[in-house]
JSON list of C-alpha atoms in Angstrom, two decimals:
[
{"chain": "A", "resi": 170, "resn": "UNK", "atom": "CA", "xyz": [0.00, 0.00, 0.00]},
{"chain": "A", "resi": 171, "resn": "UNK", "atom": "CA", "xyz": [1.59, 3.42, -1.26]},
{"chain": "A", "resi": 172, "resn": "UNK", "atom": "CA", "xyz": [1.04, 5.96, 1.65]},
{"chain": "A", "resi": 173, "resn": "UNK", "atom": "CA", "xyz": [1.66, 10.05, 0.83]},
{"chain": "A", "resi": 174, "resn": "UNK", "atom": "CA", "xyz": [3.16, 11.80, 4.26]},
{"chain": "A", "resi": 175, "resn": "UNK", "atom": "CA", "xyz": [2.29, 15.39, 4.98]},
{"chain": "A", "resi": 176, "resn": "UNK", "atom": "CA", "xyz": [3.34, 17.54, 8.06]},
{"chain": "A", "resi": 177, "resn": "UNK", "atom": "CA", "xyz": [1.64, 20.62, 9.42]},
{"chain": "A", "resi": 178, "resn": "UNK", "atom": "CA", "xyz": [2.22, 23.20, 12.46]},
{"chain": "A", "resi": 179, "resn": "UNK", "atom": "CA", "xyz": [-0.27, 23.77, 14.81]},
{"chain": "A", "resi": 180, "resn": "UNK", "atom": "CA", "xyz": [0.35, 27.27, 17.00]},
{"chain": "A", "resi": 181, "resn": "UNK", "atom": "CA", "xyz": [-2.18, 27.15, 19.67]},
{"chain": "A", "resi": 182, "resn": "UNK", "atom": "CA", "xyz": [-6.00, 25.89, 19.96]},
{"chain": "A", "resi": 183, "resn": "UNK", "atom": "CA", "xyz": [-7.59, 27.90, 17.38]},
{"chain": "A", "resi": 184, "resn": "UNK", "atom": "CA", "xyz": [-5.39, 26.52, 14.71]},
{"chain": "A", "resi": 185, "resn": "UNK", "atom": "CA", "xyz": [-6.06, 22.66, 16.19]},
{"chain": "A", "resi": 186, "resn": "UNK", "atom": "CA", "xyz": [-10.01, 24.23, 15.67]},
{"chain": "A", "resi": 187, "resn": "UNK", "atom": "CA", "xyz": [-9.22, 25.30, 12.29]},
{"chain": "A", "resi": 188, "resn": "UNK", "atom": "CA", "xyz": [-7.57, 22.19, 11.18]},
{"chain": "A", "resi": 189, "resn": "UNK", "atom": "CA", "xyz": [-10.80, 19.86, 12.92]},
{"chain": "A", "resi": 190, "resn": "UNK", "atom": "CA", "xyz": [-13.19, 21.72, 10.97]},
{"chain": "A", "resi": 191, "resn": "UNK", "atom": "CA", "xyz": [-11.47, 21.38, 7.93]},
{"chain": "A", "resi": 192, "resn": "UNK", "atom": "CA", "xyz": [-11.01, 17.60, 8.33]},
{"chain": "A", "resi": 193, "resn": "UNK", "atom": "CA", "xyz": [-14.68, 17.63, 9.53]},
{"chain": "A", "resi": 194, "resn": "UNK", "atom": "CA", "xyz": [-15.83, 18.63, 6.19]},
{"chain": "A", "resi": 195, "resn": "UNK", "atom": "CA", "xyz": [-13.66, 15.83, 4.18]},
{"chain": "A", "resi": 196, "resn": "UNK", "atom": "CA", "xyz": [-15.52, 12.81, 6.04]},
{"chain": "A", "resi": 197, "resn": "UNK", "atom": "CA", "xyz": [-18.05, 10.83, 5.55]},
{"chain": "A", "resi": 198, "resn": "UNK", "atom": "CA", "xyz": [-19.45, 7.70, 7.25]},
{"chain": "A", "resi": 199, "resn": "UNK", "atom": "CA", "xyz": [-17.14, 4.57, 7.32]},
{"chain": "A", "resi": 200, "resn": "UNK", "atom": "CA", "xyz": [-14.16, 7.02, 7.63]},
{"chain": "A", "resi": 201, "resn": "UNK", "atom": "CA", "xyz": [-11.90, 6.43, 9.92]},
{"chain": "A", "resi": 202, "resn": "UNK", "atom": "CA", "xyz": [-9.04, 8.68, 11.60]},
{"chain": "A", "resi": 203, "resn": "UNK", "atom": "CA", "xyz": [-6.43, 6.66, 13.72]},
{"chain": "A", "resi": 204, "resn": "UNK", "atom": "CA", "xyz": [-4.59, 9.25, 16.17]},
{"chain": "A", "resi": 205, "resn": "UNK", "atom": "CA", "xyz": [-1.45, 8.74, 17.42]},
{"chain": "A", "resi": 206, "resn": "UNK", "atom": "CA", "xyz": [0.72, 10.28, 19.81]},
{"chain": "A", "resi": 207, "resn": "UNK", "atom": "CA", "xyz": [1.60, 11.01, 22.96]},
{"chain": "A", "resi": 208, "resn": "UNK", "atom": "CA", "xyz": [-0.70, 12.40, 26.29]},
{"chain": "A", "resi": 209, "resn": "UNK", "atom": "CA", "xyz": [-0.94, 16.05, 25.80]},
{"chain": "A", "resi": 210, "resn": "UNK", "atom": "CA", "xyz": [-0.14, 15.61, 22.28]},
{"chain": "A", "resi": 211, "resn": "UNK", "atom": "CA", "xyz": [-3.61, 17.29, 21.11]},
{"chain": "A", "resi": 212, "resn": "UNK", "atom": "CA", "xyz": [-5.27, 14.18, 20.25]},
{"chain": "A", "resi": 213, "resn": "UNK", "atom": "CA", "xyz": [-8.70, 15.01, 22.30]},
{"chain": "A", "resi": 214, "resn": "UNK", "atom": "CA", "xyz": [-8.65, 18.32, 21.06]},
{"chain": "A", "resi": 215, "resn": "UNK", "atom": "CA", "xyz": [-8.48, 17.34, 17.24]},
{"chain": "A", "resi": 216, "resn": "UNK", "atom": "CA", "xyz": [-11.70, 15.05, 17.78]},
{"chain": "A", "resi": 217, "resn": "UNK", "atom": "CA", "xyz": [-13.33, 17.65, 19.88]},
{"chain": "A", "resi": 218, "resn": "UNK", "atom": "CA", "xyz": [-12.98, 20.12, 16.66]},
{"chain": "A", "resi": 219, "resn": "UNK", "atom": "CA", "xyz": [-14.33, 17.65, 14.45]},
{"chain": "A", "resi": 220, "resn": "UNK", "atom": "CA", "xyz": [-17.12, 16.79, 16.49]},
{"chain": "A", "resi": 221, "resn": "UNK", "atom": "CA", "xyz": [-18.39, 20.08, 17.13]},
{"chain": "A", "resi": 222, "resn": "UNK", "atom": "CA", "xyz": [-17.68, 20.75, 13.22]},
{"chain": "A", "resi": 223, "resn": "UNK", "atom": "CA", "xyz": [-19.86, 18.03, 12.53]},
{"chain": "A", "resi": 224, "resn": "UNK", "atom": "CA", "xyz": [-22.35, 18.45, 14.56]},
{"chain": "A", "resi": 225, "resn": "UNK", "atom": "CA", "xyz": [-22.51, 22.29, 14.11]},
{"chain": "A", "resi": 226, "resn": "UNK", "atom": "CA", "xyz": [-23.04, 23.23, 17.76]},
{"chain": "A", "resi": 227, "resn": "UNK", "atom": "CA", "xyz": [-20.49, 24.06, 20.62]},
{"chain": "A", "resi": 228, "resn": "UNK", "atom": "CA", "xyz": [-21.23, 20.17, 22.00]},
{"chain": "A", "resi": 229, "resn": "UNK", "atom": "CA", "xyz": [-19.74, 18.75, 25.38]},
{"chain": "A", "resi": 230, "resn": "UNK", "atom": "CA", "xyz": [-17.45, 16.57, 24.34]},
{"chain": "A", "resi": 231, "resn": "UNK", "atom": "CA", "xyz": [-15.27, 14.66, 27.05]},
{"chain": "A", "resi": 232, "resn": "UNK", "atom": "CA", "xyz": [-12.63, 12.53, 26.58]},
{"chain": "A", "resi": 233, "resn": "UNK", "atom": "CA", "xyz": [-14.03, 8.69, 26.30]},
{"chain": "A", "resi": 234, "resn": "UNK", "atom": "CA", "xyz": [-10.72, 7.81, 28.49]},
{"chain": "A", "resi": 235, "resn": "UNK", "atom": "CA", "xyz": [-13.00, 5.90, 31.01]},
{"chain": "A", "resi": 236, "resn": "UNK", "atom": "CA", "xyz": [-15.93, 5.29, 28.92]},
{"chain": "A", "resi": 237, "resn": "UNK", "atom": "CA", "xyz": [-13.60, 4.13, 25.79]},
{"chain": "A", "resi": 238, "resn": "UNK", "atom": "CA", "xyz": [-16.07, 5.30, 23.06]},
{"chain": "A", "resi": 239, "resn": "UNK", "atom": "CA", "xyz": [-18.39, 7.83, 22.91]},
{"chain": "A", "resi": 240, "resn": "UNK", "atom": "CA", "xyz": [-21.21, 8.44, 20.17]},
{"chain": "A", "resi": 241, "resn": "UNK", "atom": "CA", "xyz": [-22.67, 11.61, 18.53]},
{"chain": "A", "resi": 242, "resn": "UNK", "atom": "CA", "xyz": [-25.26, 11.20, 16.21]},
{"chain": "A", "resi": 243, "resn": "UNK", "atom": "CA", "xyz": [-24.76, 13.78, 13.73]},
{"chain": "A", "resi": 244, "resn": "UNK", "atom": "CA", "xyz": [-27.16, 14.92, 10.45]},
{"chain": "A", "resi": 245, "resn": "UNK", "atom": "CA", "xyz": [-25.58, 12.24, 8.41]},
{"chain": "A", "resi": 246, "resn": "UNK", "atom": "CA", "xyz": [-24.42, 9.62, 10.55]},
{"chain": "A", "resi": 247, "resn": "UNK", "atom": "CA", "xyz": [-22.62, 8.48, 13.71]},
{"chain": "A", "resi": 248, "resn": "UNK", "atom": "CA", "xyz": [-19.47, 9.77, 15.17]},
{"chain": "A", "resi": 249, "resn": "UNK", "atom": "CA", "xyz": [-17.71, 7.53, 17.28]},
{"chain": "A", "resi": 250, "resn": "UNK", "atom": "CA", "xyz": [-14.19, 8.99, 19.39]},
{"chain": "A", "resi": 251, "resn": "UNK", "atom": "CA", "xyz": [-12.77, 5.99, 21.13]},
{"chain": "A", "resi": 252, "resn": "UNK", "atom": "CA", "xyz": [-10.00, 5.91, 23.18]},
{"chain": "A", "resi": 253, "resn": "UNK", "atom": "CA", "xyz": [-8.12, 2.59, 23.87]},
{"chain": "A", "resi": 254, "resn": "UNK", "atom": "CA", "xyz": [-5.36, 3.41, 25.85]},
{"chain": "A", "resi": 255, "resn": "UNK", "atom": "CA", "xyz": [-7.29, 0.90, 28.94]},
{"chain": "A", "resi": 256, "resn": "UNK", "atom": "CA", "xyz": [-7.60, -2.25, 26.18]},
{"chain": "A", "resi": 257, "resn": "UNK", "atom": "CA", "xyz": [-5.30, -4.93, 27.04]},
{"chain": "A", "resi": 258, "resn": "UNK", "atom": "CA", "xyz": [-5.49, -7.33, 24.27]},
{"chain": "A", "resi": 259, "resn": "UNK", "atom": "CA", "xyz": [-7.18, -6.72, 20.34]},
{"chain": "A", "resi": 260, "resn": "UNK", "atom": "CA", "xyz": [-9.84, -9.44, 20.87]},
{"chain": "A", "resi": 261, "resn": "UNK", "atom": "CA", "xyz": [-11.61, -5.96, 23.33]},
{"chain": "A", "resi": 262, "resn": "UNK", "atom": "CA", "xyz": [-12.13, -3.85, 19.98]},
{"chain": "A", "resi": 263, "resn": "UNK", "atom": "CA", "xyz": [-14.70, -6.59, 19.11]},
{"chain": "A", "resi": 264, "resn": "UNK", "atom": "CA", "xyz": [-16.68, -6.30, 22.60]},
{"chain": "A", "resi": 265, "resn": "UNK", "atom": "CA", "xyz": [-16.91, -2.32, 21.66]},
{"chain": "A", "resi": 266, "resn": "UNK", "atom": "CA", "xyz": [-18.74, -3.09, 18.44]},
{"chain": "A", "resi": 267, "resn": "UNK", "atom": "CA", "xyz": [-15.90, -0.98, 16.26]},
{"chain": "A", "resi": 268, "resn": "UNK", "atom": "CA", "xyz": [-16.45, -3.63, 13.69]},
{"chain": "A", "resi": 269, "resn": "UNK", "atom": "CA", "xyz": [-19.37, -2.46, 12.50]},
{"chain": "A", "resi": 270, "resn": "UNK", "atom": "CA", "xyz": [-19.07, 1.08, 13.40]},
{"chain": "A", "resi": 271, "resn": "UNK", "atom": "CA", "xyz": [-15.81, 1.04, 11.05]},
{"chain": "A", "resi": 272, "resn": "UNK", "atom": "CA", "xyz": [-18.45, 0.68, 8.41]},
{"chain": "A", "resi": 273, "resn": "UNK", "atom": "CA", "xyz": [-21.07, 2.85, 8.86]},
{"chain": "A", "resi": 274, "resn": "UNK", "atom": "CA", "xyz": [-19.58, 5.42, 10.94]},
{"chain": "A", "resi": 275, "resn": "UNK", "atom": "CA", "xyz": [-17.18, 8.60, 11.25]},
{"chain": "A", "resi": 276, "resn": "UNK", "atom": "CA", "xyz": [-14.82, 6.73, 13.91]},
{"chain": "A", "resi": 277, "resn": "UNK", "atom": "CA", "xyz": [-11.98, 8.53, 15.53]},
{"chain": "A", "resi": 278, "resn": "UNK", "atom": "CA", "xyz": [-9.84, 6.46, 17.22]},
{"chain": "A", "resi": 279, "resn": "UNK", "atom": "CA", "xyz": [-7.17, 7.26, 19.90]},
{"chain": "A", "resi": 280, "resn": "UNK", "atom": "CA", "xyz": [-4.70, 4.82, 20.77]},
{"chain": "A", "resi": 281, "resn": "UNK", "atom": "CA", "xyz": [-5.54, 2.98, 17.56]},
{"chain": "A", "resi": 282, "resn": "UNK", "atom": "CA", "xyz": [-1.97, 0.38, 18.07]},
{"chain": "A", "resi": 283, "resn": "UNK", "atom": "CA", "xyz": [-4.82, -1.22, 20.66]},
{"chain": "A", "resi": 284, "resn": "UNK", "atom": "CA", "xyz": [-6.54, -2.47, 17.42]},
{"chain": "A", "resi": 285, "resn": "UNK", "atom": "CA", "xyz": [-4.01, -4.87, 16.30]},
{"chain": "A", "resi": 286, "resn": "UNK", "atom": "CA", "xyz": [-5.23, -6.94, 13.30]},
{"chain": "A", "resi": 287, "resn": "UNK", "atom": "CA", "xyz": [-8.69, -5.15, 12.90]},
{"chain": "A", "resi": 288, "resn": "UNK", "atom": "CA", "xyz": [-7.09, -1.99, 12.02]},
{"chain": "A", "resi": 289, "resn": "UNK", "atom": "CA", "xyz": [-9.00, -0.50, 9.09]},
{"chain": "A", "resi": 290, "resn": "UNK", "atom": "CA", "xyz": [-6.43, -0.66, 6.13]},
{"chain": "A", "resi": 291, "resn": "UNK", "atom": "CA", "xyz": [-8.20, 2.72, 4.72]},
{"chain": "A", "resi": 292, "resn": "UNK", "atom": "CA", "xyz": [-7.63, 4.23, 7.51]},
{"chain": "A", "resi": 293, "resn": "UNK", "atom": "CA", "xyz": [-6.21, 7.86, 8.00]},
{"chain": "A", "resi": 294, "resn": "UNK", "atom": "CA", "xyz": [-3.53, 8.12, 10.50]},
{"chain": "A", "resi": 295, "resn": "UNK", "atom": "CA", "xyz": [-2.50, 11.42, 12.13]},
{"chain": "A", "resi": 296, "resn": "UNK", "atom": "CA", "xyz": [0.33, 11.26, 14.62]},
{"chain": "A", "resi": 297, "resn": "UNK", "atom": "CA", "xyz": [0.61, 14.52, 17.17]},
{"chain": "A", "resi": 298, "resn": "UNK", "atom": "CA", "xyz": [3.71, 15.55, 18.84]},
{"chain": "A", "resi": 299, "resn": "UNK", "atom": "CA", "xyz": [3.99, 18.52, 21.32]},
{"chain": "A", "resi": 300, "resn": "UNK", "atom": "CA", "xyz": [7.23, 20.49, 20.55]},
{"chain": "A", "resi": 301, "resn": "UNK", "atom": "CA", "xyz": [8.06, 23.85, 22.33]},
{"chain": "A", "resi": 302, "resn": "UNK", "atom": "CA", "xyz": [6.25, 26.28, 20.47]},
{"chain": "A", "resi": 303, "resn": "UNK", "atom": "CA", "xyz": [3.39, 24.04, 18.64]},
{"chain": "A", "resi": 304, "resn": "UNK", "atom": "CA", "xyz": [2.00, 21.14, 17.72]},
{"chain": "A", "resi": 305, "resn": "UNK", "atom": "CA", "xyz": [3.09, 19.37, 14.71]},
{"chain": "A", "resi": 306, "resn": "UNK", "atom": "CA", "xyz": [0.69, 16.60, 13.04]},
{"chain": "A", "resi": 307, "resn": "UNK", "atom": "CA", "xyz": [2.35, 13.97, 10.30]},
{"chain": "A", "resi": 308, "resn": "UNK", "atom": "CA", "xyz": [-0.42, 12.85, 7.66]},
{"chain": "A", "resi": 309, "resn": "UNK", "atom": "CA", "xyz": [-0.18, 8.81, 6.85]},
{"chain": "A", "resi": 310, "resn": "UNK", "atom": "CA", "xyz": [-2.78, 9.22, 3.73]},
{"chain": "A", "resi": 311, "resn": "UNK", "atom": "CA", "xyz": [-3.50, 6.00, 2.27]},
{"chain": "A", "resi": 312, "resn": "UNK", "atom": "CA", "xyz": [-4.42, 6.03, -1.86]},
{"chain": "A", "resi": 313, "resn": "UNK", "atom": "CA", "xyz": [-8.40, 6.27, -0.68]},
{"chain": "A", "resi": 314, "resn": "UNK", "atom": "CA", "xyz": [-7.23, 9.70, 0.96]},
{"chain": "A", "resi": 315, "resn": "UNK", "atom": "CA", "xyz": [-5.11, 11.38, -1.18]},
{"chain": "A", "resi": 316, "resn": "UNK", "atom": "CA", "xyz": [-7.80, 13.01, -3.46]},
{"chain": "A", "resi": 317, "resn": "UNK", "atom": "CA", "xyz": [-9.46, 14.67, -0.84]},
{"chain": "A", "resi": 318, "resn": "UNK", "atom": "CA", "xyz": [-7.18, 15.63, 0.94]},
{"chain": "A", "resi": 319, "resn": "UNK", "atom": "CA", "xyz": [-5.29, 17.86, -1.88]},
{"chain": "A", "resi": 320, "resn": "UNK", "atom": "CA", "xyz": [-7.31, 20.88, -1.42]},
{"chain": "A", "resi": 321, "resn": "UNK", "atom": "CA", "xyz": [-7.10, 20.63, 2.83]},
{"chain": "A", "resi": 322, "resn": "UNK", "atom": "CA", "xyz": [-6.55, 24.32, 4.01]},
{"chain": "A", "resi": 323, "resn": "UNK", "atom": "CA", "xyz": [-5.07, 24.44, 7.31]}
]
């Protein structure tokens, strides 16, 4: 599988809201965004600017840490932001009933190395890394993302 890499800065949280909403308007259901990075990286707050994107409303949106997924129903379809940092073994993401919501879902997925073999291969991946002065996020498109994401203004 050919993957294109991309790299943006992120200065502060209006730019991470900036960047959400502009993702937010590239998906559709059964897309899926695997996040990667450290704590504090700005995982949450990525998938808190998509979901309130989607959704079109300032939405409470807390982090599914404990809860390991939680679901929005927007206008078009689901939202799911899991986090999987508490999974122990792959064989969990079944329990959660990702599976399926991989298909007909927007599914944004923290900790996504907790999926092992059920990774979705179309998957986007974004990795975040917390540097002095910003954020940076690293773009692992897969061919099914390329297209749209050529005109992403961020």
């Amino acid at each position: 599988m050919t993957t294109t890499a991309r790299q943006i800065s992120l200065a502060d949280e209006a730019a991470t809201n900036r960047f959400a909403a502009a993702m937010a308007a590239l998906l559709r259901p059964g897309d899926t965004i695997l996040l990667q990075g450290p704590i504090g990286a700005g995982k949450s707050a990525f998938a808190r600017g998509v979901i309130r994107a989607r959704l079109n409303r300032m939405e409470e949106v807390p982090s599914p840490t404990f809860t390991l997924v939680q679901t929005y129903d927007a206008p078009d379809g689901d939202i799911w932001h899991c986090d999987l940092y508490r999974l122990t073994d792959p064989s969990e993401v079944l329990e959660l009933g990702l599976d399926d919501a991989f298909q007909t879902a927007i599914c944004l997925i923290e900790w996504p190395d907790r999926l092992g073999p059920d990774t979705p291969q179309d998957a986007l991946t974004l990795t975040f890394a917390a540097r002095a002065t910003d954020h940076v996020v690293t773009f692992d498109a897969p061919p099914a993302w390329q297209d749209r994401l050529i005109g992403l203004n961020v």
